[in-house]
Each structure stands twice: as structure tokens, then as C-alpha cells.
Amino acid sequence: MKILYLTRNDGTDNRGVKICNSLAGMGHEVVFVGWDRTPEKAKDLHYDPRVRLHILKRPGVFAKNSLDGWWDYFRHVARTLKLEKPDVVQAVNEEKAVVALPFKGWRFRHLVIDV
């Protein structure tokens, strides 16, 4: 089963790393979708090599351009859903689930929300 893990962090959150690596270890195809708001800083990512990373590199979530940033993130998620064609989207919280919800039934079948 192909699972798209949807979050808004840059991939350094331990919770996301553990979840993605566990799912990959169980034999699922895992795609991590995130947003790197500080692309100028080096990141030390510890993902299983089977986890594919799709991280939007765009600075400034709290800057004047934050609405533009959210629009870029929405487009990034839409492109990744079209490219990867997952069976399941696992959203980190309700806010990320709302980003994926317009595509449910069209680009993926099941939505799991971590709250």
C-alpha cells in the first residue's frame, strides 16, 4: 500500500521519522510530504532509504508572504498527489487534512488524521 505522510515540517521531527520508518519497515511505500521554511540551514534527516521525500523548500511561514506560502504548499501537495497516486494520506492534524480533503476519492481513497 502506498501511504503519503502529510505534514508541514521539514523532515527533522522525530515523530514523523519514526512513523515513516515504521511504515516502510512493514513493507508499505511511504512518501513524506513536508515544507522546509528554513532551506538555508543544513538538515540531518534519518529516514529509511525506502521513504521518498517531497519537501517544499520555501522560506517564511510567518512572514508577510505566509498566505502565498500556504498557496505554494497546497500546490505542492496537489502535485505530489498527482505524481505519487497514493492509496492513503496520513495527515498530521486537521489543518493538513483540510489541504488534502479536496482530492479524496479522486487522487486517494483513505484519509487518516493524527490528532
mmCIF file of C-alpha atoms in Angstrom:
data_model
loop_
_atom_site.group_PDB
_atom_site.id
_atom_site.type_symbol
_atom_site.label_atom_id
_atom_site.label_comp_id
_atom_site.label_asym_id
_atom_site.label_seq_id
_atom_site.Cartn_x
_atom_site.Cartn_y
_atom_site.Cartn_z
ATOM 1 C CA MET A 1 0.000 0.000 0.000
ATOM 2 C CA LYS A 2 1.291 3.470 -0.844
ATOM 3 C CA ILE A 3 0.979 5.957 2.035
ATOM 4 C CA LEU A 4 1.545 9.680 1.720
ATOM 5 C CA TYR A 5 2.545 11.190 5.092
ATOM 6 C CA LEU A 6 1.445 14.832 5.051
ATOM 7 C CA THR A 7 2.990 17.339 7.425
ATOM 8 C CA ARG A 8 4.174 20.925 7.422
ATOM 9 C CA ASN A 9 7.594 20.366 8.976
ATOM 10 C CA ASP A 10 10.935 19.976 7.233
ATOM 11 C CA GLY A 11 11.504 16.303 7.943
ATOM 12 C CA THR A 12 13.507 16.669 11.138
ATOM 13 C CA ASP A 13 10.606 15.928 13.524
ATOM 14 C CA ASN A 14 11.298 12.639 15.331
ATOM 15 C CA ARG A 15 7.629 11.636 15.347
ATOM 16 C CA GLY A 16 7.429 11.797 11.540
ATOM 17 C CA VAL A 17 10.718 9.939 11.160
ATOM 18 C CA LYS A 18 9.529 7.101 13.425
ATOM 19 C CA ILE A 19 6.150 6.793 11.723
ATOM 20 C CA CYS A 20 7.556 6.825 8.181
ATOM 21 C CA ASN A 21 10.360 4.400 9.010
ATOM 22 C CA SER A 22 7.940 2.015 10.775
ATOM 23 C CA LEU A 23 5.530 2.030 7.857
ATOM 24 C CA ALA A 24 8.374 1.436 5.386
ATOM 25 C CA GLY A 25 9.662 -1.388 7.591
ATOM 26 C CA MET A 26 6.240 -3.062 7.386
ATOM 27 C CA GLY A 27 6.508 -3.103 3.603
ATOM 28 C CA HIS A 28 4.466 -0.027 2.676
ATOM 29 C CA GLU A 29 5.598 2.509 0.104
ATOM 30 C CA VAL A 30 5.938 5.751 2.056
ATOM 31 C CA VAL A 31 6.108 9.274 0.681
ATOM 32 C CA PHE A 32 6.929 12.099 3.112
ATOM 33 C CA VAL A 33 5.471 15.478 2.097
ATOM 34 C CA GLY A 34 6.681 18.483 4.074
ATOM 35 C CA TRP A 35 7.624 22.159 3.996
ATOM 36 C CA ASP A 36 11.126 23.431 4.752
ATOM 37 C CA ARG A 37 10.750 27.036 5.919
ATOM 38 C CA THR A 38 14.498 27.411 6.519
ATOM 39 C CA PRO A 39 16.111 25.868 3.422
ATOM 40 C CA GLU A 40 19.356 27.736 4.042
ATOM 41 C CA LYS A 41 20.038 25.595 7.136
ATOM 42 C CA ALA A 42 21.514 22.110 6.726
ATOM 43 C CA LYS A 43 19.216 19.260 7.806
ATOM 44 C CA ASP A 44 20.237 15.900 9.214
ATOM 45 C CA LEU A 45 17.468 13.538 8.094
ATOM 46 C CA HIS A 46 17.312 9.951 9.366
ATOM 47 C CA TYR A 47 14.764 8.319 7.089
ATOM 48 C CA ASP A 48 14.779 4.746 5.879
ATOM 49 C CA PRO A 49 16.136 4.763 2.296
ATOM 50 C CA ARG A 50 12.782 3.368 1.105
ATOM 51 C CA VAL A 51 10.966 6.568 2.197
ATOM 52 C CA ARG A 52 10.677 9.091 -0.631
ATOM 53 C CA LEU A 53 10.888 12.735 0.392
ATOM 54 C CA HIS A 54 8.920 15.537 -1.276
ATOM 55 C CA ILE A 55 9.816 18.649 0.683
ATOM 56 C CA LEU A 56 8.826 22.127 -0.483
ATOM 57 C CA LYS A 57 11.785 24.421 0.092
ATOM 58 C CA ARG A 58 10.237 27.811 0.720
ATOM 59 C CA PRO A 59 11.197 30.242 3.486
ATOM 60 C CA GLY A 60 8.900 32.246 5.691
ATOM 61 C CA VAL A 61 5.705 30.807 7.116
ATOM 62 C CA PHE A 62 5.211 33.766 9.472
ATOM 63 C CA ALA A 63 6.402 36.466 7.096
ATOM 64 C CA LYS A 64 4.202 38.835 5.071
ATOM 65 C CA ASN A 65 4.066 36.185 2.365
ATOM 66 C CA SER A 66 2.585 33.474 4.581
ATOM 67 C CA LEU A 67 -0.657 33.249 2.546
ATOM 68 C CA ASP A 68 1.446 32.883 -0.588
ATOM 69 C CA GLY A 69 3.392 30.199 1.254
ATOM 70 C CA TRP A 70 0.225 28.281 2.066
ATOM 71 C CA TRP A 71 -0.856 28.507 -1.584
ATOM 72 C CA ASP A 72 2.560 27.141 -2.629
ATOM 73 C CA TYR A 73 2.210 24.334 -0.078
ATOM 74 C CA PHE A 74 -1.289 23.470 -1.372
ATOM 75 C CA ARG A 75 0.030 23.294 -4.945
ATOM 76 C CA HIS A 76 2.977 21.180 -3.724
ATOM 77 C CA VAL A 77 0.558 18.713 -2.096
ATOM 78 C CA ALA A 78 -1.645 18.632 -5.221
ATOM 79 C CA ARG A 79 1.360 17.942 -7.481
ATOM 80 C CA THR A 80 2.655 15.227 -5.172
ATOM 81 C CA LEU A 81 -0.764 13.535 -5.010
ATOM 82 C CA LYS A 82 -0.948 13.541 -8.811
ATOM 83 C CA LEU A 83 2.611 12.224 -9.177
ATOM 84 C CA GLU A 84 2.550 9.557 -6.461
ATOM 85 C CA LYS A 85 -1.081 8.336 -6.627
ATOM 86 C CA PRO A 86 -1.220 7.084 -3.015
ATOM 87 C CA ASP A 87 -3.844 4.759 -1.559
ATOM 88 C CA VAL A 88 -3.834 6.543 1.800
ATOM 89 C CA VAL A 89 -3.000 10.034 3.017
ATOM 90 C CA GLN A 90 -1.970 10.290 6.647
ATOM 91 C CA ALA A 91 -2.284 13.918 7.773
ATOM 92 C CA VAL A 92 -0.552 15.065 10.949
ATOM 93 C CA ASN A 93 -3.552 17.124 12.082
ATOM 94 C CA GLU A 94 -6.848 18.604 10.921
ATOM 95 C CA GLU A 95 -5.152 21.581 9.276
ATOM 96 C CA LYS A 96 -3.196 19.333 6.910
ATOM 97 C CA ALA A 97 -6.217 17.091 6.342
ATOM 98 C CA VAL A 98 -8.124 20.111 5.021
ATOM 99 C CA VAL A 99 -5.358 20.627 2.447
ATOM 100 C CA ALA A 100 -5.763 17.045 1.183
ATOM 101 C CA LEU A 101 -9.543 16.731 1.544
ATOM 102 C CA PRO A 102 -10.472 18.238 -1.861
ATOM 103 C CA PHE A 103 -8.584 15.347 -3.509
ATOM 104 C CA LYS A 104 -10.153 12.488 -1.510
ATOM 105 C CA GLY A 105 -11.854 9.968 -3.742
ATOM 106 C CA TRP A 106 -10.132 11.442 -6.779
ATOM 107 C CA ARG A 107 -6.396 11.142 -6.007
ATOM 108 C CA PHE A 108 -6.553 8.800 -2.982
ATOM 109 C CA ARG A 109 -9.115 6.607 -1.210
ATOM 110 C CA HIS A 110 -8.486 6.811 2.547
ATOM 111 C CA LEU A 111 -7.615 9.697 4.862
ATOM 112 C CA VAL A 112 -6.081 9.124 8.299
ATOM 113 C CA ILE A 113 -5.765 12.083 10.668
ATOM 114 C CA ASP A 114 -3.392 12.123 13.657
ATOM 115 C CA VAL A 115 -4.816 14.302 16.411
#
